[in-house]
XYZ file of C-alpha atoms in Angstrom:
758
model
C 23.341 -30.750 -1.955
C 26.076 -28.348 -3.109
C 24.616 -25.121 -1.711
C 27.827 -23.138 -2.249
C 27.517 -23.409 -6.006
C 23.789 -22.588 -5.928
C 23.739 -19.554 -3.637
C 25.746 -16.394 -3.148
C 27.823 -15.918 0.020
C 25.094 -14.311 2.145
C 22.370 -16.655 0.869
C 24.569 -19.656 1.635
C 25.249 -18.477 5.174
C 21.512 -18.019 5.786
C 20.714 -21.458 4.363
C 23.189 -23.382 6.532
C 22.511 -21.538 9.808
C 19.895 -23.832 11.301
C 20.027 -23.671 15.097
C 19.069 -20.625 17.138
C 17.390 -17.354 16.126
C 18.272 -15.973 12.685
C 17.196 -12.656 11.182
C 17.617 -12.310 7.424
C 17.145 -8.790 6.099
C 16.312 -9.445 2.473
C 16.153 -6.490 0.112
C 13.779 -6.473 -2.843
C 14.693 -9.043 -5.503
C 17.505 -10.528 -3.407
C 16.308 -14.156 -3.622
C 14.766 -14.689 -0.184
C 12.390 -17.401 -1.469
C 15.404 -19.195 -2.918
C 17.071 -19.067 0.502
C 13.956 -20.378 2.247
C 13.462 -23.300 -0.122
C 17.129 -24.354 -0.212
C 17.349 -24.001 3.560
C 14.394 -26.374 4.063
C 15.713 -28.790 1.437
C 19.137 -28.740 3.153
C 17.514 -29.500 6.522
C 15.577 -32.460 5.108
C 18.139 -33.923 2.676
C 21.489 -33.170 4.324
C 20.688 -32.926 8.037
C 17.903 -35.546 8.140
C 15.570 -33.267 10.066
C 12.027 -34.708 9.761
C 9.916 -32.454 7.556
C 7.057 -32.678 10.071
C 9.233 -30.800 12.598
C 9.356 -27.781 10.270
C 6.746 -25.020 10.076
C 7.088 -22.475 7.258
C 4.675 -19.543 7.369
C 3.962 -17.136 4.505
C 1.409 -14.386 3.909
C -0.258 -15.648 0.718
C -1.408 -19.015 -0.559
C 0.413 -18.237 -3.794
C 3.731 -17.849 -1.964
C 3.254 -21.004 0.117
C 2.224 -23.030 -2.943
C 5.250 -21.909 -4.952
C 7.581 -22.584 -2.022
C 6.247 -26.087 -1.491
C 6.562 -26.925 -5.198
C 10.180 -25.757 -5.208
C 10.993 -27.865 -2.139
C 9.383 -30.926 -3.750
C 11.741 -30.581 -6.699
C 14.754 -30.499 -4.375
C 14.057 -33.455 -2.060
C 13.493 -37.161 -2.667
C 10.704 -37.745 -0.154
C 6.985 -36.974 -0.191
C 6.381 -33.742 1.746
C 2.721 -33.186 0.815
C 1.699 -33.095 4.490
C 4.423 -30.621 5.443
C 3.144 -27.395 6.974
C 4.050 -24.711 4.435
C 1.113 -22.344 4.647
C -0.194 -18.916 5.547
C -0.743 -17.752 9.118
C -4.483 -18.193 8.735
C -4.304 -21.626 7.117
C -1.941 -22.882 9.816
C -4.247 -21.596 12.523
C -7.301 -23.201 10.912
C -5.513 -26.580 10.933
C -4.737 -26.192 14.623
C -8.251 -25.006 15.507
C -9.926 -27.848 13.595
C -8.152 -30.201 15.981
C -8.313 -28.227 19.206
C -11.071 -25.585 19.196
C -13.423 -27.726 21.301
C -11.204 -26.722 24.234
C -12.529 -23.172 23.745
C -16.163 -24.304 23.644
C -16.637 -24.413 19.855
C -17.491 -27.361 17.634
C -14.765 -28.436 15.239
C -16.967 -27.810 12.198
C -16.964 -24.041 12.854
C -17.776 -21.659 10.001
C -15.399 -18.958 8.798
C -17.227 -15.693 8.158
C -16.010 -13.470 5.353
C -16.367 -9.680 5.215
C -19.935 -9.748 3.885
C -21.026 -12.216 6.589
C -19.348 -9.950 9.135
C -21.247 -6.939 7.834
C -24.605 -8.730 8.124
C -23.886 -9.810 11.689
C -22.659 -6.376 12.805
C -25.754 -4.728 11.317
C -27.900 -7.156 13.288
C -26.010 -6.211 16.466
C -26.490 -2.509 15.721
C -30.215 -3.037 15.283
C -30.550 -4.869 18.588
C -28.457 -2.233 20.397
C -30.295 0.694 18.746
C -27.060 2.076 17.296
C -27.923 4.614 14.602
C -25.749 4.069 11.517
C -25.770 7.840 10.984
C -23.771 8.158 14.199
C -21.623 5.018 13.925
C -21.721 2.949 10.755
C -20.945 -0.755 10.479
C -17.625 -0.131 8.711
C -16.265 1.764 11.699
C -17.401 -0.964 14.098
C -15.914 -3.750 11.942
C -12.636 -1.820 11.630
C -12.421 -1.192 15.390
C -13.177 -4.839 16.210
C -10.537 -6.020 13.730
C -7.904 -3.705 15.194
C -8.625 -4.918 18.717
C -8.274 -8.534 17.646
C -4.992 -7.722 15.884
C -3.791 -6.332 19.235
C -5.242 -9.318 21.159
C -7.711 -7.112 23.021
C -10.877 -8.999 23.988
C -14.369 -7.485 23.930
C -14.447 -7.407 27.741
C -11.083 -5.644 27.889
C -12.137 -3.106 25.254
C -15.327 -2.426 27.222
C -13.367 -1.768 30.428
C -10.898 0.484 28.630
C -13.624 2.713 27.170
C -16.402 2.919 29.768
C -16.028 6.708 29.969
C -15.939 7.270 26.197
C -19.535 7.312 24.925
C -18.703 6.474 21.304
C -16.132 3.747 21.992
C -18.378 2.331 24.716
C -21.126 1.859 22.113
C -18.632 0.112 19.826
C -17.569 -2.064 22.769
C -21.200 -3.122 23.262
C -21.366 -4.065 19.591
C -18.069 -5.992 19.939
C -19.447 -7.936 22.931
C -22.716 -8.828 21.209
C -20.929 -9.622 17.942
C -18.652 -12.127 19.686
C -21.620 -13.699 21.445
C -23.452 -14.150 18.147
C -20.348 -15.600 16.504
C -20.049 -18.127 19.317
C -23.771 -19.005 19.122
C -23.348 -19.539 15.368
C -20.233 -21.654 15.942
C -18.374 -19.249 13.688
C -15.098 -17.327 13.591
C -14.294 -14.281 11.525
C -10.969 -13.943 9.713
C -9.274 -12.084 12.587
C -10.447 -14.722 15.060
C -8.390 -17.434 13.383
C -5.127 -16.130 14.834
C -6.718 -14.514 17.907
C -8.347 -17.789 18.988
C -5.206 -19.828 18.328
C -3.214 -17.551 20.644
C -6.027 -17.815 23.197
C -5.967 -21.599 22.839
C -2.219 -21.764 23.498
C -2.368 -19.416 26.503
C -5.265 -21.247 28.136
C -3.963 -24.748 27.362
C -0.221 -25.110 28.085
C -0.346 -28.809 27.169
C -1.647 -27.973 23.684
C 1.060 -25.329 23.261
C 3.722 -27.811 24.367
C 2.504 -30.337 21.798
C 2.886 -27.859 18.928
C 6.212 -26.564 20.247
C 7.558 -30.118 20.144
C 5.977 -30.715 16.752
C 7.468 -27.560 15.210
C 11.036 -27.451 16.466
C 12.064 -25.311 13.501
C 9.985 -22.294 12.562
C 10.427 -20.071 9.519
C 8.448 -16.906 8.842
C 8.434 -15.061 5.518
C 7.665 -11.311 5.223
C 8.183 -10.867 8.959
C 7.971 -7.089 8.641
C 4.244 -7.462 7.918
C 3.342 -9.283 11.139
C 0.896 -7.693 13.564
C 0.699 -8.148 17.340
C -1.366 -11.362 17.156
C 0.921 -12.954 14.538
C 3.993 -11.876 16.483
C 2.614 -13.435 19.683
C 1.678 -16.674 17.888
C 5.201 -17.108 16.510
C 6.798 -16.186 19.842
C 4.720 -18.773 21.711
C 5.568 -21.540 19.242
C 9.291 -20.711 19.170
C 9.669 -20.259 22.921
C 10.774 -23.827 23.679
C 13.597 -24.332 21.135
C 14.326 -20.797 19.863
C 15.035 -22.202 16.393
C 13.303 -19.319 14.680
C 14.256 -18.027 11.251
C 12.557 -14.831 10.072
C 13.124 -13.167 6.747
C 11.840 -9.782 5.703
C 12.604 -6.254 4.655
C 11.812 -3.350 6.938
C 11.888 -1.139 3.835
C 8.866 -3.048 2.529
C 6.682 -2.741 5.634
C 3.576 -1.287 3.971
C 0.688 -2.685 6.011
C 0.731 -0.582 9.193
C -2.804 0.547 8.312
C -3.989 -3.016 8.907
C -1.941 -3.685 12.022
C 1.566 -4.564 10.810
C 4.144 -3.414 13.371
C 7.560 -2.556 11.956
C 9.016 -2.900 15.454
C 8.619 -6.679 15.188
C 11.496 -6.854 12.699
C 13.447 -3.827 13.919
C 13.530 -5.156 17.486
C 13.911 -8.867 16.720
C 17.369 -8.925 18.308
C 15.866 -7.631 21.565
C 13.386 -10.520 21.655
C 16.129 -13.035 20.873
C 19.502 -11.768 22.200
C 21.401 -14.655 20.561
C 20.222 -13.585 17.099
C 22.499 -13.850 14.105
C 21.708 -11.220 11.453
C 22.429 -11.608 7.745
C 21.747 -9.014 5.042
C 20.820 -9.986 1.482
C 21.748 -6.915 -0.567
C 22.439 -8.448 -3.994
C 19.482 -7.700 -6.261
C 18.813 -10.002 -9.225
C 15.683 -8.322 -10.557
C 16.162 -4.709 -11.612
C 18.459 -2.715 -13.854
C 20.959 -0.596 -11.910
C 19.274 2.772 -12.514
C 15.974 1.478 -11.143
C 17.705 -0.016 -8.122
C 19.693 3.143 -7.433
C 16.504 5.192 -7.622
C 14.941 2.911 -4.999
C 18.020 3.279 -2.784
C 18.078 7.080 -2.870
C 14.353 7.314 -2.096
C 14.301 4.885 0.838
C 17.411 6.302 2.498
C 15.269 9.320 3.462
C 13.454 7.113 5.992
C 14.786 7.269 9.533
C 13.044 4.157 10.891
C 14.987 1.417 9.096
C 17.948 -0.943 9.173
C 20.852 0.286 7.115
C 21.329 -1.645 3.885
C 22.034 -0.714 0.279
C 20.923 -2.896 -2.599
C 23.457 -3.575 -5.327
C 23.291 -5.362 -8.654
C 25.528 -6.643 -11.411
C 22.839 -5.851 -13.973
C 23.568 -3.078 -16.516
C 22.396 0.481 -15.849
C 19.482 0.318 -18.259
C 17.303 3.273 -19.127
C 16.729 6.206 -16.815
C 13.451 6.465 -14.918
C 11.026 8.245 -17.226
C 9.080 11.090 -15.635
C 5.979 12.332 -17.440
C 3.896 15.292 -16.308
C 0.515 15.123 -18.046
C -1.906 17.989 -18.635
C -4.709 15.918 -17.089
C -5.582 12.495 -15.753
C -7.059 11.647 -19.150
C -3.818 12.633 -20.858
C -1.930 10.478 -18.355
C -3.988 7.475 -19.402
C -3.602 8.215 -23.131
C 0.140 8.578 -22.721
C 0.465 5.195 -21.027
C -1.671 3.493 -23.686
C 0.535 5.050 -26.388
C 3.719 3.880 -24.675
C 2.421 0.331 -24.350
C 1.564 0.266 -28.055
C 4.889 1.840 -29.034
C 7.058 -0.431 -26.899
C 5.228 -3.517 -28.115
C 5.871 -2.565 -31.716
C 9.487 -1.495 -31.279
C 10.622 -4.199 -28.848
C 8.350 -7.123 -29.715
C 6.942 -7.397 -26.192
C 3.746 -9.000 -24.864
C 0.906 -7.291 -23.008
C 1.785 -9.262 -19.864
C 5.111 -7.369 -19.691
C 3.307 -4.204 -18.549
C 1.887 -3.256 -15.172
C 0.044 -0.076 -14.166
C 0.391 0.480 -10.431
C -1.627 3.004 -8.457
C -2.122 4.038 -4.856
C -5.842 3.185 -4.608
C -8.293 1.058 -6.606
C -10.402 4.148 -7.340
C -7.693 5.330 -9.760
C -8.256 2.436 -12.159
C -11.371 3.740 -13.967
C -9.719 6.124 -16.434
C -7.074 3.552 -17.362
C -9.774 0.911 -17.850
C -11.709 3.207 -20.186
C -8.687 4.128 -22.264
C -7.169 0.647 -22.517
C -10.560 -0.650 -23.608
C -10.844 2.007 -26.317
C -7.339 1.271 -27.519
C -7.955 -2.513 -27.643
C -5.292 -3.232 -25.041
C -6.321 -6.339 -23.084
C -6.102 -5.807 -19.335
C -7.167 -7.300 -16.041
C -7.507 -5.777 -12.624
C -6.167 -7.496 -9.528
C -8.306 -6.342 -6.636
C -11.700 -6.077 -8.344
C -14.663 -8.273 -7.472
C -13.470 -11.723 -6.501
C -15.007 -14.854 -7.948
C -16.182 -16.014 -4.530
C -17.828 -12.631 -3.877
C -20.315 -12.985 -6.734
C -23.943 -13.358 -5.644
C -24.596 -16.767 -7.141
C -21.338 -18.168 -5.744
C -22.078 -16.778 -2.294
C -25.573 -18.289 -2.459
C -24.286 -21.793 -3.163
C -21.385 -21.541 -0.712
C -23.886 -20.349 1.931
C -25.775 -23.609 1.374
C -22.514 -25.525 1.796
C -21.530 -23.571 4.913
C -24.918 -24.088 6.502
C -25.032 -27.807 5.680
C -21.610 -28.106 7.284
C -22.590 -26.089 10.374
C -26.298 -25.912 11.217
C -25.608 -23.239 13.848
C -24.577 -20.740 11.146
C -27.407 -18.200 11.352
C -25.904 -15.810 8.792
C -25.760 -18.474 6.077
C -29.238 -19.692 7.017
C -30.733 -16.229 6.587
C -29.105 -15.918 3.166
C -30.523 -19.163 1.772
C -33.844 -19.646 3.569
C -35.722 -17.921 0.744
C -33.259 -18.497 -2.133
C -34.696 -19.449 -4.515
C -38.006 -17.967 -3.390
C -40.057 -20.349 -1.267
C -42.589 -18.005 0.439
C -40.496 -17.294 3.526
C -40.377 -13.501 3.556
C -38.411 -11.003 5.644
C -41.199 -10.621 8.204
C -41.222 -14.370 8.810
C -37.421 -14.467 9.128
C -37.567 -11.614 11.675
C -40.052 -13.575 13.802
C -37.812 -16.639 13.649
C -34.779 -14.542 14.653
C -36.633 -12.906 17.561
C -37.841 -16.259 18.873
C -34.343 -17.766 18.560
C -32.913 -14.806 20.500
C -35.581 -15.267 23.180
C -34.828 -18.989 23.456
C -31.055 -18.273 23.234
C -30.726 -20.912 20.519
C -29.574 -20.929 16.924
C -32.258 -20.306 14.321
C -32.236 -23.828 12.902
C -33.008 -25.331 16.307
C -36.264 -23.376 16.526
C -37.054 -24.105 12.869
C -37.094 -27.813 13.650
C -40.030 -27.111 15.982
C -41.515 -24.344 13.855
C -45.042 -24.840 15.247
C -43.831 -23.316 18.528
C -42.882 -20.002 16.911
C -45.714 -17.519 17.519
C -47.244 -15.437 14.730
C -46.397 -17.629 11.730
C -49.006 -18.428 9.086
C -49.804 -21.992 8.062
C -48.308 -21.274 4.639
C -45.029 -20.126 6.206
C -44.910 -23.184 8.455
C -45.381 -25.491 5.464
C -42.640 -23.705 3.527
C -40.264 -23.902 6.483
C -40.930 -27.613 6.955
C -40.090 -28.237 3.287
C -36.888 -26.215 3.721
C -35.752 -28.081 6.850
C -36.530 -31.401 5.166
C -34.312 -30.358 2.256
C -31.465 -29.300 4.561
C -31.703 -32.502 6.597
C -31.460 -34.489 3.384
C -28.300 -32.602 2.345
C -26.851 -32.993 5.827
C -27.303 -36.769 5.750
C -25.492 -37.118 2.417
C -22.710 -34.527 2.830
C -20.186 -37.086 4.102
C -21.203 -39.763 1.609
C -20.702 -37.865 -1.652
C -18.029 -35.529 -3.034
C -18.293 -31.761 -2.697
C -18.862 -31.364 -6.450
C -21.743 -33.860 -6.353
C -23.186 -32.108 -3.302
C -23.168 -28.788 -5.173
C -24.934 -30.389 -8.125
C -27.530 -31.895 -5.790
C -28.139 -28.502 -4.157
C -28.550 -26.843 -7.537
C -31.039 -29.464 -8.673
C -33.039 -30.113 -5.487
C -33.482 -26.460 -4.515
C -34.449 -25.403 -8.034
C -31.690 -22.776 -8.010
C -30.380 -23.699 -11.446
C -33.884 -23.956 -12.893
C -34.743 -20.479 -11.602
C -31.727 -19.047 -13.428
C -32.531 -20.900 -16.641
C -36.161 -19.773 -16.571
C -35.503 -16.135 -15.720
C -34.785 -15.047 -19.299
C -32.292 -12.447 -18.034
C -28.990 -12.154 -19.894
C -26.999 -11.760 -16.665
C -28.346 -15.072 -15.390
C -26.646 -16.861 -18.271
C -23.272 -15.693 -16.930
C -24.374 -16.691 -13.415
C -24.890 -20.237 -14.688
C -21.389 -20.172 -16.206
C -19.961 -19.018 -12.874
C -21.736 -21.850 -11.056
C -20.271 -24.332 -13.541
C -16.882 -22.865 -12.705
C -17.583 -23.438 -8.992
C -18.296 -27.111 -9.706
C -15.044 -27.272 -11.702
C -13.191 -25.719 -8.758
C -14.640 -28.412 -6.487
C -13.559 -31.178 -8.889
C -10.048 -29.718 -9.077
C -9.950 -29.528 -5.270
C -10.935 -33.209 -5.039
C -8.212 -34.198 -7.496
C -5.330 -32.459 -5.748
C -6.241 -32.382 -2.045
C -5.364 -34.907 0.598
C -8.404 -33.898 2.671
C -11.431 -33.727 0.344
C -14.053 -33.083 3.018
C -16.626 -30.302 2.817
C -14.902 -28.515 5.707
C -11.586 -28.566 3.840
C -13.185 -27.170 0.681
C -14.859 -24.360 2.631
C -11.534 -23.523 4.284
C -9.852 -23.330 0.908
C -12.319 -20.860 -0.549
C -12.552 -18.845 2.680
C -8.799 -18.269 2.794
C -8.215 -17.540 -0.884
C -6.837 -14.062 -1.618
C -7.247 -12.177 -4.880
C -3.525 -12.171 -5.542
C -3.530 -15.994 -5.256
C -5.373 -16.078 -8.593
C -2.757 -14.006 -10.398
C -1.408 -15.898 -13.381
C 1.686 -14.329 -14.862
C 1.284 -16.284 -18.103
C -2.001 -14.661 -19.145
C -1.190 -12.153 -21.887
C -2.868 -9.053 -20.507
C -1.638 -5.785 -19.074
C -2.089 -5.850 -15.308
C -3.561 -3.063 -13.197
C -3.371 -3.180 -9.419
C -2.528 -1.228 -6.300
C 1.099 -1.194 -5.233
C 0.048 -3.065 -2.093
C -1.257 -5.909 -4.268
C 1.879 -5.871 -6.439
C 4.220 -6.635 -3.550
C 6.086 -9.844 -4.366
C 5.517 -9.518 -8.109
C 7.761 -8.168 -10.868
C 7.253 -6.863 -14.396
C 9.572 -5.805 -17.242
C 7.780 -2.444 -17.634
C 6.057 -0.626 -14.763
C 3.993 2.572 -14.802
C 3.620 4.178 -11.374
C 0.729 6.601 -11.859
C -0.805 9.441 -9.882
C 2.585 10.480 -8.493
C 1.379 13.724 -6.942
C 1.495 15.260 -3.485
C -2.015 14.680 -2.214
C -2.311 11.260 -3.853
C 1.071 9.626 -3.418
C 1.993 10.622 -0.777
C -1.550 11.306 0.395
C -2.565 14.453 2.233
C -2.734 12.545 5.529
C 1.018 11.897 5.291
C 2.027 15.548 5.216
C 1.766 16.078 8.964
C 2.354 12.528 10.122
C 5.926 11.232 10.303
C 5.004 7.521 10.553
C 2.559 7.689 7.636
C 5.038 9.564 5.445
C 7.661 6.901 6.127
C 5.179 4.151 5.221
C 4.211 6.000 2.029
C 7.895 6.195 1.103
C 8.257 2.465 1.728
C 5.281 1.921 -0.566
C 7.019 4.006 -3.232
C 10.139 1.865 -2.765
C 8.044 -1.272 -3.272
C 6.556 0.192 -6.454
C 9.944 1.132 -7.895
C 11.419 -2.296 -7.207
C 8.617 -4.087 -9.079
C 10.239 -2.885 -12.321
C 12.852 -5.044 -14.001
C 13.790 -3.032 -17.103
C 11.744 0.146 -17.535
C 10.077 2.395 -14.982
C 7.719 5.284 -15.685
C 6.451 7.657 -13.007
C 3.565 9.815 -14.175
C 1.503 12.650 -12.720
C -1.034 15.203 -13.950
C -1.482 18.957 -13.692
C -5.195 18.454 -13.098
C -7.448 15.524 -12.352
C -10.966 14.881 -11.140
C -11.348 13.447 -7.656
C -14.784 12.917 -6.110
C -16.324 14.962 -8.912
C -14.136 18.032 -8.530
C -11.012 19.149 -10.344
C -7.839 19.322 -8.266
C -4.344 20.528 -9.074
C -1.550 18.747 -7.242
C 2.187 19.259 -7.522
C 4.518 16.497 -8.621
C 5.260 13.972 -5.872
C 8.143 14.713 -3.528
C 9.188 11.092 -4.020
C 10.021 11.847 -7.656
C 12.105 14.825 -6.563
C 14.050 12.581 -4.176
C 15.394 10.608 -7.138
C 18.784 11.947 -8.275
C 18.733 13.957 -11.492
C 21.257 11.630 -13.116
C 18.840 8.705 -12.659
C 15.730 10.254 -14.219
C 14.661 12.073 -17.339
C 11.621 14.205 -18.022
C 9.946 13.117 -21.223
C 7.330 14.790 -23.364
C 4.374 13.071 -24.942
C 5.502 11.984 -28.406
C 2.211 13.337 -29.731
C 3.012 16.911 -28.749
C 4.172 19.198 -31.574
C 4.908 22.216 -29.416
C 4.919 21.955 -25.630
C 4.747 25.746 -25.397
C 1.739 26.471 -27.569
C 0.166 23.006 -27.114
C -1.096 23.257 -30.681
C -2.378 20.208 -32.441
C -3.026 19.278 -36.021
C -6.068 17.875 -37.734
C -4.240 14.588 -38.266
C -3.649 14.320 -34.521
C -7.324 15.001 -33.959
C -8.335 12.299 -36.409
C -6.236 9.769 -34.501
C -8.064 10.497 -31.245
C -4.979 12.164 -29.782
C -6.623 15.484 -28.928
C -7.212 14.800 -25.245
C -4.320 16.588 -23.534
C -4.678 19.732 -25.624
C -8.403 20.009 -25.081
C -8.015 19.504 -21.361
C -5.816 22.539 -20.977
C -8.685 24.897 -21.813
C -10.968 24.526 -18.846
C -12.573 21.763 -16.888
C -16.071 21.554 -18.356
C -15.137 21.978 -21.987
C -12.177 19.641 -21.670
C -14.034 16.805 -20.029
C -16.761 16.935 -22.680
C -14.183 17.042 -25.430
C -12.375 14.018 -24.079
C -15.547 12.037 -23.510
C -16.626 12.823 -27.043
C -13.304 11.805 -28.548
C -12.945 8.596 -26.547
C -16.451 7.491 -27.420
C -15.953 8.247 -31.088
C -18.905 10.600 -30.977
C -17.240 13.460 -32.835
C -19.171 14.386 -35.925
C -18.380 16.471 -38.923
C -20.487 19.579 -39.518
C -18.506 21.024 -42.405
C -20.244 23.508 -44.708
C -23.741 22.510 -43.627
C -24.787 25.791 -42.073
C -27.817 27.824 -42.991
C -27.544 30.795 -45.271
C -27.824 34.277 -43.861
C -25.744 33.470 -40.789
C -23.731 35.900 -38.663
C -20.974 37.891 -40.295
C -17.725 36.082 -41.003
C -15.003 35.898 -38.362
C -11.655 37.460 -39.238
C -9.266 34.497 -39.330
C -6.521 36.631 -37.781
C -8.617 36.900 -34.617
C -8.941 33.133 -34.223
C -6.626 31.266 -31.855
C -6.598 27.986 -29.978
C -8.344 28.373 -26.646
C -10.597 31.216 -27.843
C -14.236 31.012 -26.719
C -16.949 31.187 -29.398
C -20.728 31.010 -29.520
C -22.689 29.110 -32.169
C -26.354 29.902 -32.866
C -27.302 26.237 -32.562
C -24.550 24.531 -30.564
C -23.999 27.214 -27.931
C -20.709 28.141 -26.268
C -17.524 26.258 -27.130
C -13.745 26.438 -27.162
C -11.498 26.270 -30.224
C -9.108 23.362 -29.755
C -7.658 23.002 -33.257
C -7.245 25.158 -36.388
C -6.242 24.224 -39.923
C -5.979 26.516 -42.969
C -6.286 25.731 -46.669
C -5.866 28.927 -48.645
C -8.594 31.333 -47.546
C -10.590 28.602 -45.876
C -10.165 28.179 -42.119
C -11.483 25.067 -40.424
C -11.794 24.961 -36.657
C -12.351 22.047 -34.312
C -14.523 23.296 -31.475
C -15.376 21.550 -28.194
C -18.883 22.734 -27.304
C -19.971 22.676 -23.677
C -23.157 20.732 -24.360
C -22.821 19.360 -27.902
C -19.407 17.696 -27.986
C -16.831 18.078 -30.775
C -17.700 19.783 -34.059
C -15.591 20.764 -37.090
C -16.757 23.987 -38.707
C -15.710 26.149 -41.642
C -15.381 29.629 -40.132
C -16.341 31.394 -43.398
C -19.875 29.910 -43.303
C -20.565 28.879 -39.701
C -23.007 31.052 -37.648
C -20.557 31.764 -34.836
C -19.134 34.781 -33.093
C -16.142 35.344 -30.849
C -16.695 35.858 -27.127
């Protein structure tokens, strides 16, 4: 393989350095995935290193899938069983083989966030923890952070015995772990936590995997937390053939445990480290890249590197300061339409990136009104829908009869006369007997306080589950789903409901069956456990399809690793991006700046950074200044642009033609919060009506047209108080567009309308 002709100098050096520790600092768009894939192909094809001695770890299924496909195209042997996977997927594979050494069964369940929430709430109830004092989100967050730091429940309890609040959380952590163990279940954080525990408690198991994986490669190393760091260190300890690639300037997950010190101090962990910098960017135009460089250089906690490119300068970064958040959205919709017309682009060329998911609503509303197709990455996931969770709960329970959380979800779905009171009695008796709920259900007559009707219903349910359990290994997953749907009456209940939403639920269930069929066609392991692993570990970004012709909206965190020809970074205001919490916190400000750097480097050709003079947050209007990150960009790299709809930026006047084209928003919003919001809502919903010359005779005396001006308050006998937002004259006739506080937009002839100036 002629790597020299395929890679640049630094990429080539990284690809051929195989033995010993290697740190590759890869700037945005510098081809790190190319280096990884060619490096692995070189090891297999040219050096005859067995592919089963290589472990390549990524952070997303999408990244691992793409990497594996690229490697397949470069080598002549079948590498389907090669370990190219995420941290969590790799750990699941290890635990499926070895977790019995920790006292679990190998068919353990993986609890998602909603399962976690149910279990934590149950713990809170048993411990009499009032959710007004400590809610389940805080407990789940604290437990997750401890697991990221490899702190056990017992250790956390000892550390916080004198802190009343944390001691309560420690009690919940202890009980939560006990219930997980009793249910033969792990949560998402446990997957890595338990693998590290397995290796530390079983040196022979660790030695086996060290000898199996003599060469270890880790992508996005800057995003590793303590548990991931420890896992990699344990595996690499024997041979020290560890290759890590990452960019400290793109460390944006400290809020979920990522420790930037892991990459900054890599040379301390491995003194023989060779360090290579990839600074040649192949993605962005020069102006965009230079803007990213001048912003990130303000961070102190970083390795020194400067991205360069041979791409042309391209356009300057366009800075737009809107009158309001609504105007910001209208401006972006206009630019998308304009660029598509002038440059013959597709909708998929555009991305709207924001700091938090809550910012998406206004853009959704406006893109919908303007017939711009869009999709949101980070909304409700397919596997989070009720009907999908119902059926997967059946699958999870059939696979692991100790799974109390899944049992409680399905025991009365569809309804089979097993109510909440009955379930509570079953739970209490199971707790008393220190057994899983299904064990006591099998001898339901021993549970005190149950009616004969409930006992009959439970016996029918257990008979059904036993039937599924007997056939689960004899039929495919797709056939098992179909059998569940038919035998339980779940599908029939949806068909008979008559509700419109249940029609879409049926379509979603069909899609689940299709997903199972696809899984069976492409997977080496087609067992129920393997299918459940696949859907448990899927991330929203894994479903991103760059070929779908829609504008994409997502957080900048979700956009990491992606690229788009045209990017709009929105909400660029002090208080939003960077957030208020960053102002007095050095570490958080540096992370916010890294996030800004990530956002900038998603853009290939055009970059817009927009902000608003006023916007509504949590129901109140706020006024934030333009982001300091914008001001860090050199003046020669950016240009302030005005909305092409604006006739005069000083007077903010608008014409009737502008009004007719639904372009009134920014002007109306400059005249006060209440009036403006009603005006915009009216315009966007096409509710504006014409009330020309239809006023009653004998109205108030005429208004002198010389007294009328945009922004002037008026009062109408019927419509109440309003604000003049547009004026047009035709001879002696003066027509005003008025945004009324309670009646929306009206157009009135001032010589006949019953109004007076305020």
